[in-house]
CSV table of C-alpha atoms and ligand atoms in Angstrom, one decimal:
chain,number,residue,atom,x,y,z
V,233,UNK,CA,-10.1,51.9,-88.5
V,234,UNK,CA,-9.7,54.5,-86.1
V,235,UNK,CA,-13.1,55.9,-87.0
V,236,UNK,CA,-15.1,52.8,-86.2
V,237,UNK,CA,-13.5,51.8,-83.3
V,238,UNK,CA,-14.5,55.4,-81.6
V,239,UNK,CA,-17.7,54.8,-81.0
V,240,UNK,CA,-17.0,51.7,-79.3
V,241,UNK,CA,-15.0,53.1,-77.3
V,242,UNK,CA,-17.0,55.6,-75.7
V,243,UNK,CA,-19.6,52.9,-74.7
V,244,UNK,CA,-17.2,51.4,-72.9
V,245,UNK,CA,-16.2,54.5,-71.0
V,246,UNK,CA,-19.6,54.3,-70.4
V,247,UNK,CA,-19.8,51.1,-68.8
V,248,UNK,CA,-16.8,51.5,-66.8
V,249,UNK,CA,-18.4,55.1,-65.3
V,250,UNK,CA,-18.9,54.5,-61.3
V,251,UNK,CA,-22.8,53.9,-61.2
V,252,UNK,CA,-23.3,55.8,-57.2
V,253,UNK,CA,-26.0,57.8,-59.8
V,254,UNK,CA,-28.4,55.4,-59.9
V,255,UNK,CA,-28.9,54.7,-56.7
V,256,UNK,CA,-26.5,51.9,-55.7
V,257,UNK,CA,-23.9,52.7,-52.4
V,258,UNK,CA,-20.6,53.3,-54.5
V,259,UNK,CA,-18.9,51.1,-51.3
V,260,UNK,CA,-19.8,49.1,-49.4
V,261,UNK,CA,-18.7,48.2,-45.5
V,262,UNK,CA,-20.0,44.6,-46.0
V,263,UNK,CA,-22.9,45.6,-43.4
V,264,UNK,CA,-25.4,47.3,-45.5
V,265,UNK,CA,-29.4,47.8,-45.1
V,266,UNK,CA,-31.3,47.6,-48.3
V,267,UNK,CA,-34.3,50.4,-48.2
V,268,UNK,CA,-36.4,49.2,-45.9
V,269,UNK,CA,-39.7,48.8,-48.1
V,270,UNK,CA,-38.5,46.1,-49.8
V,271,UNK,CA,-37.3,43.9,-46.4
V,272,UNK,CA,-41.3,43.2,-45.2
V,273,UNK,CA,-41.4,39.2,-46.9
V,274,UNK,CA,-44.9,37.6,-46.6
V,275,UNK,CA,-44.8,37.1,-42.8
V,276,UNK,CA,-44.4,40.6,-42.2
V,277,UNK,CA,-41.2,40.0,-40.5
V,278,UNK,CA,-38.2,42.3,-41.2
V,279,UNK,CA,-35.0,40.7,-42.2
V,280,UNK,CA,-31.3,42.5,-42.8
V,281,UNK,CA,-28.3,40.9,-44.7
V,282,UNK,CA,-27.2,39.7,-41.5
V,283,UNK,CA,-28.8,37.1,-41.3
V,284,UNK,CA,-26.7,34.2,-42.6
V,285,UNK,CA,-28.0,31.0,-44.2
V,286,UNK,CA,-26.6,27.9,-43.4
V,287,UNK,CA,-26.1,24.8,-45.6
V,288,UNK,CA,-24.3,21.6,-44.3
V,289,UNK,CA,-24.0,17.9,-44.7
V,290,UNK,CA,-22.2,16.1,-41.4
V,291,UNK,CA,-21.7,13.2,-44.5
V,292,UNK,CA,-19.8,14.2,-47.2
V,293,UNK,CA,-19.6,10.8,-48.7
V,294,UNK,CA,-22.0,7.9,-48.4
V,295,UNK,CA,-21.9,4.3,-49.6
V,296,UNK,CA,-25.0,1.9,-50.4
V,297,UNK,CA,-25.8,-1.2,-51.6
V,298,UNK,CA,-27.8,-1.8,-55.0
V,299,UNK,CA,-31.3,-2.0,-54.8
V,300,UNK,CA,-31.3,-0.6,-51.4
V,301,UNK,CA,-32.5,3.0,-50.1
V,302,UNK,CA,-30.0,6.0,-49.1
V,303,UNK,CA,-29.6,8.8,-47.5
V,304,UNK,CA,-27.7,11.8,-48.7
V,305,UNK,CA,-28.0,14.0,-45.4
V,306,UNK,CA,-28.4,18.4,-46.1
V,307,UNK,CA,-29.8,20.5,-43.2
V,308,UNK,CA,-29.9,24.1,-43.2
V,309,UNK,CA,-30.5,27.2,-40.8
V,310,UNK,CA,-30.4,30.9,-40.2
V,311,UNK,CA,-28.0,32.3,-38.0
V,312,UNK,CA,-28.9,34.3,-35.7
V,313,UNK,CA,-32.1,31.5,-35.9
V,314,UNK,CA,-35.1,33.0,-37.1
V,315,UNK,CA,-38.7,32.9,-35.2
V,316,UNK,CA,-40.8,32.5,-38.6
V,317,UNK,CA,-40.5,30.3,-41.1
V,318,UNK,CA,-39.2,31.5,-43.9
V,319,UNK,CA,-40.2,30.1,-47.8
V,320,UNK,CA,-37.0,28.7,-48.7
V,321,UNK,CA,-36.6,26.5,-51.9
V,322,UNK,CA,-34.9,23.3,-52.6
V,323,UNK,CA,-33.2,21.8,-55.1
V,324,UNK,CA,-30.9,18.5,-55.4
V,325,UNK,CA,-28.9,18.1,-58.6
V,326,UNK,CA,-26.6,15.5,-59.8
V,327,UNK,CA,-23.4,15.2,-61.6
V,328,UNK,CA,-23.3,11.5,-62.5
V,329,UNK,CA,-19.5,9.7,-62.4
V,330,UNK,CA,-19.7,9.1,-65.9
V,331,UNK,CA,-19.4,12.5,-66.5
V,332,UNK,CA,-16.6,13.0,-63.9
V,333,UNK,CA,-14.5,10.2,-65.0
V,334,UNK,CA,-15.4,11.4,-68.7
V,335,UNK,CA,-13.0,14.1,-68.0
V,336,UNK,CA,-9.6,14.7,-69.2
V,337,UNK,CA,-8.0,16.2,-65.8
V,338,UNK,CA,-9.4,18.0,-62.5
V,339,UNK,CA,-9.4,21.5,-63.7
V,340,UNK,CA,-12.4,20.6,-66.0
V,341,UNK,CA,-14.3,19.5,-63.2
V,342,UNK,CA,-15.9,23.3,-61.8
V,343,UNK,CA,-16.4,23.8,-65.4
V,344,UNK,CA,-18.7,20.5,-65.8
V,345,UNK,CA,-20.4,20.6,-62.5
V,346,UNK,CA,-22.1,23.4,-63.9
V,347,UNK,CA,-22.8,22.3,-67.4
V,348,UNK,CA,-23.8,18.6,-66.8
V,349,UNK,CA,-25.3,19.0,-63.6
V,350,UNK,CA,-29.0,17.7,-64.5
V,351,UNK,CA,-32.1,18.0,-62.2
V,352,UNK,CA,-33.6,15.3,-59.4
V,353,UNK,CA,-35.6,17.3,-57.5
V,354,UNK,CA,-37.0,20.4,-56.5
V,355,UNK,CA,-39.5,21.1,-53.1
V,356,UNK,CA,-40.6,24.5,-52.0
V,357,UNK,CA,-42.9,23.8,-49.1
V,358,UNK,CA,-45.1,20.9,-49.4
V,359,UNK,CA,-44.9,20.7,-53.1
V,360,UNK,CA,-41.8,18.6,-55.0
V,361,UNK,CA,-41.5,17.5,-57.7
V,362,UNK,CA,-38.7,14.8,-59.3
V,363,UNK,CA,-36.8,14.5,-62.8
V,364,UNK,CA,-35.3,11.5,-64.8
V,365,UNK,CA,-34.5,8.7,-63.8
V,366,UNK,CA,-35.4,9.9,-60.6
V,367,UNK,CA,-39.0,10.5,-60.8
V,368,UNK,CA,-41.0,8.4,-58.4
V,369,UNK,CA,-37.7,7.3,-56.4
V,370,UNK,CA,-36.9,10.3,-54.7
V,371,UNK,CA,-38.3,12.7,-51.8
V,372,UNK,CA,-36.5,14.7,-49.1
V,373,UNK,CA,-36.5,13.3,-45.4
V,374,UNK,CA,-37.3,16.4,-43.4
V,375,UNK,CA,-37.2,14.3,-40.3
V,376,UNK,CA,-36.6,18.1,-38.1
V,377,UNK,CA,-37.1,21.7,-39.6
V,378,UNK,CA,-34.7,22.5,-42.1
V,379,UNK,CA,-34.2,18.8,-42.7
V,380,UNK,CA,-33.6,18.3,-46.8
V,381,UNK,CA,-31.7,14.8,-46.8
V,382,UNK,CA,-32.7,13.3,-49.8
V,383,UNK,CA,-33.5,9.6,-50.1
V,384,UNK,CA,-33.1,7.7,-53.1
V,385,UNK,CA,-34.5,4.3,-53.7
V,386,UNK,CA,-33.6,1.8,-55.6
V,387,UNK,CA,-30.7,2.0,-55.8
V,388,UNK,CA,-29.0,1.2,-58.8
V,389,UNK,CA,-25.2,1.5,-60.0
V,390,UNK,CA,-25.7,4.6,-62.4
V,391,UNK,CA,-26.9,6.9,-59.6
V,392,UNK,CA,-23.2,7.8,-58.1
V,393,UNK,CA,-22.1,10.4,-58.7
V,394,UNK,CA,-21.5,14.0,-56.6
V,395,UNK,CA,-25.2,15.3,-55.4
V,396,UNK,CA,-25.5,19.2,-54.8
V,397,UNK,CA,-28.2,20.2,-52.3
V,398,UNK,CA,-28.7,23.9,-53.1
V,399,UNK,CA,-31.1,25.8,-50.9
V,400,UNK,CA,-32.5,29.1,-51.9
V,401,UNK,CA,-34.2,32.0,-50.4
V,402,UNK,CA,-34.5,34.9,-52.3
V,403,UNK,CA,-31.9,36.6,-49.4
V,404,UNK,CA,-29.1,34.0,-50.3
V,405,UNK,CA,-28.3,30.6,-51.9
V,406,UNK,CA,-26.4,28.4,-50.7
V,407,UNK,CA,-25.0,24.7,-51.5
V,408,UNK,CA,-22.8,21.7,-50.4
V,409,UNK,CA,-21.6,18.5,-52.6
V,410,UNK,CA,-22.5,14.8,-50.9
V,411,UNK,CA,-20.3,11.9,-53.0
V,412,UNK,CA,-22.6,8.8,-53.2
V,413,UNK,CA,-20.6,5.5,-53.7
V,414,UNK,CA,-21.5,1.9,-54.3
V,415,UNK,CA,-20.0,-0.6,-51.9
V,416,UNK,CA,-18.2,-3.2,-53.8
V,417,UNK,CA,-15.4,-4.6,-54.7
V,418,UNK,CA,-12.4,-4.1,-57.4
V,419,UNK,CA,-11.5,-7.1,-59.7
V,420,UNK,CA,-9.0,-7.7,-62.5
V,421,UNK,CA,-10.0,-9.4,-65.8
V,422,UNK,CA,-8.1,-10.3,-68.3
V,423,UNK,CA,-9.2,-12.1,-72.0
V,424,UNK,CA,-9.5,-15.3,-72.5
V,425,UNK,CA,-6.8,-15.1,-75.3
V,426,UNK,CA,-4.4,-14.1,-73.1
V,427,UNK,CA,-2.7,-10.7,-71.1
V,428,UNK,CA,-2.8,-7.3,-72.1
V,429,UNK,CA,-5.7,-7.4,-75.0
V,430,UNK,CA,-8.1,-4.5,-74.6
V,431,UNK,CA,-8.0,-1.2,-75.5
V,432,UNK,CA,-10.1,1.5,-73.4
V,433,UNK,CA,-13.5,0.4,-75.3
V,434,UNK,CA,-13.0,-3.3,-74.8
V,435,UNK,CA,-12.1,-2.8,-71.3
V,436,UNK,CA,-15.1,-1.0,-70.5
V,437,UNK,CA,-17.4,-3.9,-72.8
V,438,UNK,CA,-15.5,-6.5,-71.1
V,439,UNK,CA,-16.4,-5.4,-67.4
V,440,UNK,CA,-20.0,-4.6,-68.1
V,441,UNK,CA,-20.2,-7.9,-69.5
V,442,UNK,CA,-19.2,-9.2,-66.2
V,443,UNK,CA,-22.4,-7.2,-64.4
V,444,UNK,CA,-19.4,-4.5,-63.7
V,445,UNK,CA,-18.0,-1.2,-64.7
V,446,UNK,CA,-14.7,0.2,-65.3
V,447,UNK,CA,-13.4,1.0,-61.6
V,448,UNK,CA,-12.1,4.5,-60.7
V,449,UNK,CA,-8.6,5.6,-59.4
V,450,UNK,CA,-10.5,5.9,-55.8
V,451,UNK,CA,-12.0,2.3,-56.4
V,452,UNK,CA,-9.0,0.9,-56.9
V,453,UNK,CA,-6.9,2.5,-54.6
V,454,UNK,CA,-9.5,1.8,-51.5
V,455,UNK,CA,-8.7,-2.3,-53.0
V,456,UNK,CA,-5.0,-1.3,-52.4
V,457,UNK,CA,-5.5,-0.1,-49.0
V,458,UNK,CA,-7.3,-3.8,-48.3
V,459,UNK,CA,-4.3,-5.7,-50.0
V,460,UNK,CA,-4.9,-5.8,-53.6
V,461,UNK,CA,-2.0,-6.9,-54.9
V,462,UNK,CA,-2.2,-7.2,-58.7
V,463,UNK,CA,1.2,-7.4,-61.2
V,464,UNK,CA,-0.7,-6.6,-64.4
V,465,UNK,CA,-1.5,-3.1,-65.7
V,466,UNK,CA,-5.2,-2.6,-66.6
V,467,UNK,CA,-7.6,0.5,-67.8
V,468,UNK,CA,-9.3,2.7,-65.2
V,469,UNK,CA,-12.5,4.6,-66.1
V,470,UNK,CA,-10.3,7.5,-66.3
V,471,UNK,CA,-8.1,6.5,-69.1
V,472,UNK,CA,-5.4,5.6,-67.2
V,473,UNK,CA,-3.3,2.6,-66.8
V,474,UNK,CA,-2.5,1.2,-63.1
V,475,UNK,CA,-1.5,-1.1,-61.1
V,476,UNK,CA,-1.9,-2.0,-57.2
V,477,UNK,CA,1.0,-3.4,-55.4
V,478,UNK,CA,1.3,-4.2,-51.6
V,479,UNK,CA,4.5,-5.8,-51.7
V,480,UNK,CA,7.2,-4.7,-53.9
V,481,UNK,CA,9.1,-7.0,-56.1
V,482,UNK,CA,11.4,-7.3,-59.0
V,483,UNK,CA,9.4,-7.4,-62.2
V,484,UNK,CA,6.5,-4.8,-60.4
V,485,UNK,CA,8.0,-1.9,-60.6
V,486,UNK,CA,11.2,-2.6,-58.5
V,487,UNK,CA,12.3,-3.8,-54.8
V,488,UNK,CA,13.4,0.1,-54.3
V,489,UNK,CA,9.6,1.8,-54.9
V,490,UNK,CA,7.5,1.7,-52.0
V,491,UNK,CA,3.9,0.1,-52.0
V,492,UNK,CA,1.2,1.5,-53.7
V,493,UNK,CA,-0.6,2.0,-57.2
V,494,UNK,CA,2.0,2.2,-60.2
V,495,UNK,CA,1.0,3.9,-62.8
V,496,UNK,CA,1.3,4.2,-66.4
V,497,UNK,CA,-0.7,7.6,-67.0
V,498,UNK,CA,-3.1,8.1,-69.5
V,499,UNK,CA,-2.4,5.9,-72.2
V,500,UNK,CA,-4.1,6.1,-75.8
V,501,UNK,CA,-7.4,4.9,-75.8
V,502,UNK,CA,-7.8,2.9,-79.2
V,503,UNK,CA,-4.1,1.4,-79.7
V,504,UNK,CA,-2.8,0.9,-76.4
V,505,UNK,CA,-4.4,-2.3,-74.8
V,506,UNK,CA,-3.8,-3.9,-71.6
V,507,UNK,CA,-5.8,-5.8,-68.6
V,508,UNK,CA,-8.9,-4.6,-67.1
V,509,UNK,CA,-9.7,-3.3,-63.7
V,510,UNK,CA,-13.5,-3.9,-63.1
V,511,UNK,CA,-15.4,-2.6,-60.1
V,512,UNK,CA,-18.9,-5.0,-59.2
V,513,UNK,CA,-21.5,-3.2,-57.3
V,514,UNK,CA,-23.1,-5.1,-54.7
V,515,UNK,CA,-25.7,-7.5,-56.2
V,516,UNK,CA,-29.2,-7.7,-54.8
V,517,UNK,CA,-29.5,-11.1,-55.7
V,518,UNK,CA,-27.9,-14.5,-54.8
V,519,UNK,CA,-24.9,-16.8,-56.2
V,520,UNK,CA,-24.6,-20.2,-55.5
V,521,UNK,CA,-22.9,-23.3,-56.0
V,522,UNK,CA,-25.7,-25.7,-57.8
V,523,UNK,CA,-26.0,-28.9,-56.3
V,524,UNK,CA,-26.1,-31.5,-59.4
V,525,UNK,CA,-25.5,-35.4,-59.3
V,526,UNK,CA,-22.3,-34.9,-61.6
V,527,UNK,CA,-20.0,-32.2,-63.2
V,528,UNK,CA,-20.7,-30.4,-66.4
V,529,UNK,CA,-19.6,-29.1,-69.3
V,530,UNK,CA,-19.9,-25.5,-69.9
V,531,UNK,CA,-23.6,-26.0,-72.1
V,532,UNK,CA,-25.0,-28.4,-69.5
V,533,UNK,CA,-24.2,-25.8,-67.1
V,534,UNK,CA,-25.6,-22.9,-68.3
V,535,UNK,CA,-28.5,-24.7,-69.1
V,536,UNK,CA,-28.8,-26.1,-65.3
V,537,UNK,CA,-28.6,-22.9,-63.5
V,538,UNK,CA,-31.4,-22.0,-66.6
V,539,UNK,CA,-33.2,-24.8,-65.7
V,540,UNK,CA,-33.6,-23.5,-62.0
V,541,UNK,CA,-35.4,-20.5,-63.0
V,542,UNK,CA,-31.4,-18.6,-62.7
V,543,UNK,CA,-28.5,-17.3,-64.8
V,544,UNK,CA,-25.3,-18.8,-65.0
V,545,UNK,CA,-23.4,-16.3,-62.7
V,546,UNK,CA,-20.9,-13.8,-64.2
V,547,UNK,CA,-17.4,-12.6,-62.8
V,548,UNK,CA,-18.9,-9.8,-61.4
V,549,UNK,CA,-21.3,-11.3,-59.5
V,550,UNK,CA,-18.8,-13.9,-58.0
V,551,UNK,CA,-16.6,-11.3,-56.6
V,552,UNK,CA,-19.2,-9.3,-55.3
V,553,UNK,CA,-20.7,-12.6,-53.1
V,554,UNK,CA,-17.6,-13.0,-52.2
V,555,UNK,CA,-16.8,-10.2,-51.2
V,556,UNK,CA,-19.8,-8.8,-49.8
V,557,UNK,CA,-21.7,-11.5,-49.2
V,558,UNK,CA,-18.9,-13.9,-47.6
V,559,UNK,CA,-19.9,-16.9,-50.5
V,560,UNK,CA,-17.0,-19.2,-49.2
V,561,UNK,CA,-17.0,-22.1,-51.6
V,562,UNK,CA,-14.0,-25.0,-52.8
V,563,UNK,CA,-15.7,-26.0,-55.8
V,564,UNK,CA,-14.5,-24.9,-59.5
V,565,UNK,CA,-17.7,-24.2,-60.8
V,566,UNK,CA,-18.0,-22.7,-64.6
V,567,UNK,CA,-19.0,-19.1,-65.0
V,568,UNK,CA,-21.1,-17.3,-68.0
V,569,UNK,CA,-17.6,-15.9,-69.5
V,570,UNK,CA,-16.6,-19.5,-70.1
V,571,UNK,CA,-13.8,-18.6,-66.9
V,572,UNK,CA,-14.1,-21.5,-64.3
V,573,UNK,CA,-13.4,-20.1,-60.5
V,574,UNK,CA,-14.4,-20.3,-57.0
V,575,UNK,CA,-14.6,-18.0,-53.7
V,576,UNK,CA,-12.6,-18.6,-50.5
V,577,UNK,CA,-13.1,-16.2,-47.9
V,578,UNK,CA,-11.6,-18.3,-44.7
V,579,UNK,CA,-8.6,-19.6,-46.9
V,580,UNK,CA,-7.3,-23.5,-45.9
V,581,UNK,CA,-5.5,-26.6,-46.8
V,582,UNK,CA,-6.4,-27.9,-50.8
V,583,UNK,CA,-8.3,-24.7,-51.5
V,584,UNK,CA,-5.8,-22.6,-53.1
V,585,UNK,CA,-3.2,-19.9,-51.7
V,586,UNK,CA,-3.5,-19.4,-47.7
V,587,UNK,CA,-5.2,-15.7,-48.3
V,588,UNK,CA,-9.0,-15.2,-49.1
V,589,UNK,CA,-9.8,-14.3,-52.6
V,590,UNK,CA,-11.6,-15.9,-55.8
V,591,UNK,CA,-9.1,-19.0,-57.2
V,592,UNK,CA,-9.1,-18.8,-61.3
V,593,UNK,CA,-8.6,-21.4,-63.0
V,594,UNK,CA,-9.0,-19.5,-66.7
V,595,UNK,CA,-10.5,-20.5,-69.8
V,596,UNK,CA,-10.7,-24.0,-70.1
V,597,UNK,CA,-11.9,-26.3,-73.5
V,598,UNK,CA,-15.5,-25.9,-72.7
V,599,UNK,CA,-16.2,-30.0,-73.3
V,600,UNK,CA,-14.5,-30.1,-69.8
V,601,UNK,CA,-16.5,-31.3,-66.7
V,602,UNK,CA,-17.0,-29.2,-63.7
V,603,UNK,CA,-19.8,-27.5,-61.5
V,604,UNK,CA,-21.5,-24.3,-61.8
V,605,UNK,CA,-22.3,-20.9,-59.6
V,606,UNK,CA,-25.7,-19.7,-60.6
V,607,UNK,CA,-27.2,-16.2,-59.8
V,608,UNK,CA,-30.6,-15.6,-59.0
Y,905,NAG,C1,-27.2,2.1,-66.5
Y,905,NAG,O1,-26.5,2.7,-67.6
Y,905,NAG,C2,-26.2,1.8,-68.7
Y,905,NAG,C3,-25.5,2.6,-69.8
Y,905,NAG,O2,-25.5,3.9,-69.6
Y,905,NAG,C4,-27.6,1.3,-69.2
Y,905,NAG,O3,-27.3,0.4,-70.3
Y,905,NAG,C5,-28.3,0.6,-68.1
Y,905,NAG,O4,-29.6,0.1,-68.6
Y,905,NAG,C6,-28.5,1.5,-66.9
Y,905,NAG,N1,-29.1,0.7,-65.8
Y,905,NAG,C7,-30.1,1.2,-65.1
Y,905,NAG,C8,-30.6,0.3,-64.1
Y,905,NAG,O5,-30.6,2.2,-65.3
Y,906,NAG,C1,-21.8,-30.9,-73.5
Y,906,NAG,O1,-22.5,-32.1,-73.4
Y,906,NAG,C2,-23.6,-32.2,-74.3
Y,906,NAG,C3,-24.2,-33.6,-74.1
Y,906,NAG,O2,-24.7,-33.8,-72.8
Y,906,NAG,C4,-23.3,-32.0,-75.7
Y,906,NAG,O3,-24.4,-32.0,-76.5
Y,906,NAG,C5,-22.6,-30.7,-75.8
Y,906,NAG,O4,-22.1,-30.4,-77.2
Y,906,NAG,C6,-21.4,-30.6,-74.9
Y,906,NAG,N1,-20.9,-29.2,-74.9
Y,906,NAG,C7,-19.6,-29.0,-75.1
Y,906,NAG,C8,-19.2,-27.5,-75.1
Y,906,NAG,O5,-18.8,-29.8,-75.2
């Protein structure tokens, strides 16, 4: 045993020996010139290590619209500034939300940023080039020197995520993190059979079948902060269970427990079911309330807003017009879940409670008359 492990351990001895022999300073007094042969770059211009790069973002989290155009903003410079242009490479990459919220807790997260980081773009002087589903939809602003905001457009609800602008030059590398969010708004949805029916998979099927996704902790909790009050637990794209709750009551966690999100943890993802908190993008399109002569039953309403070259609207896209959009309307009109609903955003007499929000009236029997919203 002791035989074999010998020679093992005299290459590690090896390894370990202080390497001032070949070359290298043994120390350093964090101010050191490298031989000077090697400091000419292409502009003739001699540089030292202390020169520092720069890498900033006055933004550090931006929210768009879908289908519109943003702006993540990145500048860099050289301090002390430098009189030449230097060649300086850069690269935007992207760690999708999916892949955050795919995580099990935070201390994964520096380990995933850099193994699912993927590519969007990469410039060094006037070249670029784009990756994914971002080629064709991307370039960098460079609206002054040293500009590298990049603008997406397009926009589209898979793009958030945490964006890395990374600027390199062979003398240094360095990077800051820009969060891009969608505006919209939070929404709960329950099934049609009744509370408390979905585990994490249906929860997720059931909002993206409303034109929404499962919202995050910070979705939800920015609805709290604008008076979501909501006494039913539902799934978060985390894989935990929550609940928001402005005013505390019996029943909600207690009279005793201040306001705020209650929550449940992370709960087992294929036998624990329970509501859904969705979170709708803004929508680029419309909704409206379809004039028709007379009410309808859910088929003649689908086929009406069809009829109009339109889609009956989805839950999703209600709230989001509401929301967003101010669509302020005291008609029960049928939507494509089979759910009948309507959006009140200055609230008043006979149109529901006396605070804004979307009325629901449920599920009901299909053969039952009423009018429609549409989305176009
Ligand atoms: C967004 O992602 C979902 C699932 O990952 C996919 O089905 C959908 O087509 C994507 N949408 C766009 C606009 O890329
Ligand atoms: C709605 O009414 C049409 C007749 O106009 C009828 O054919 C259809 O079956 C009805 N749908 C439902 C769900 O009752």
């Amino acid at each position: 045993m002791l035989g074999l492990l010998r020679p093992l351990l005299a290459a590690c001895l090896y390894l370990l020996l202080p390497s001032s022999s070949h070359g290298v300073p043994a120390y350093s007094n964090g101010f050191y010139y490298q031989d000077i042969s090697s400091n000419r770059n292409g502009n003739g211009e001699i540089y030292f290590n202390g020169v520092r790069l720069h890498v900033e973002s006055p933004e550090l989290s931006v929210s768009a619209t879908r289908g519109s155009s943003v702006t993540l903003p990145c500048h860099y410079r050289y301090e002390p500034e430098l009189n030449a242009p230097r060649r300086t490479r850069v690269k935007w990459s992207w760690l999708p939300s999916d892949a955050i919220n795919g995580l099990d807790s935070e201390q994964h997260i520096s380990a995933a940023l850099i193994t699912k980081e993927t590519d969007v773009m990469v410039a060094m002087g006037n070249r670029h080039r784009s990756y994914g589903v971002f080629r064709g939809r991307v370039r960098l602003r460079r609206s002054t020197p040293g500009d590298m905001s990049l603008v997406i457009n397009e926009l589209n609800a898979n793009d958030t995520g945490r964006y890395r602008c990374e600027v390199i030059d062979g003398l240094e590398d360095e990077s800051v993190t820009v969060e891009l969010e969608m505006r919209g708004v939070v929404f709960p949805y329950f099934s049609q059979t009744g509370r408390y029916h979905f585990n994490f998979l249906a929860a997720q099927q059931v909002c993206e079948e409303q034109d929404a996704k499962l919202a995050t902790f910070e979705q939800l909790f920015s609805a709290w902060e604008e008076g979501l009050d909501w006494c039913n637990a539902g799934w978060l794209a985390d894989g935990t269970v929550q609940y928001p709750i402005t005013s505390p009551r019996e029943g909600c966690g207690g009279n005793d427990l201040s306001p705020g999100l209650r929550s449940y943890g992370q709960r087992d993802r294929l036998l624990d079911r329970f509501d859904a908190f969705c979170f709708s993008a803004s929508i680029k399109g419309t909704v409206y309330f379809l004039k028709h002569p007379s009410k309808l039953n859910f088929t003649e309403a689908a086929q009406a807003c069809a009829d109009e070259g339109s889609h009956i609207a989805k839950v999703g896209q209600l709230y989001a017009a509401w929301r967003l959009m101010g669509l302020d309307r005291c008609d029960a009109g049928w939507l494509a879940d089979g759910s009948v609903r309507y959006p009140i955003t200055s609230a008043r007499a006979n149109c529901g409670s006396l605070e804004p929000g979307v009325r629901n009236f449920g599920f009901p029997p299909q053969d039952q008359k009423f009018g429609v919203y549409c989305y176009h």
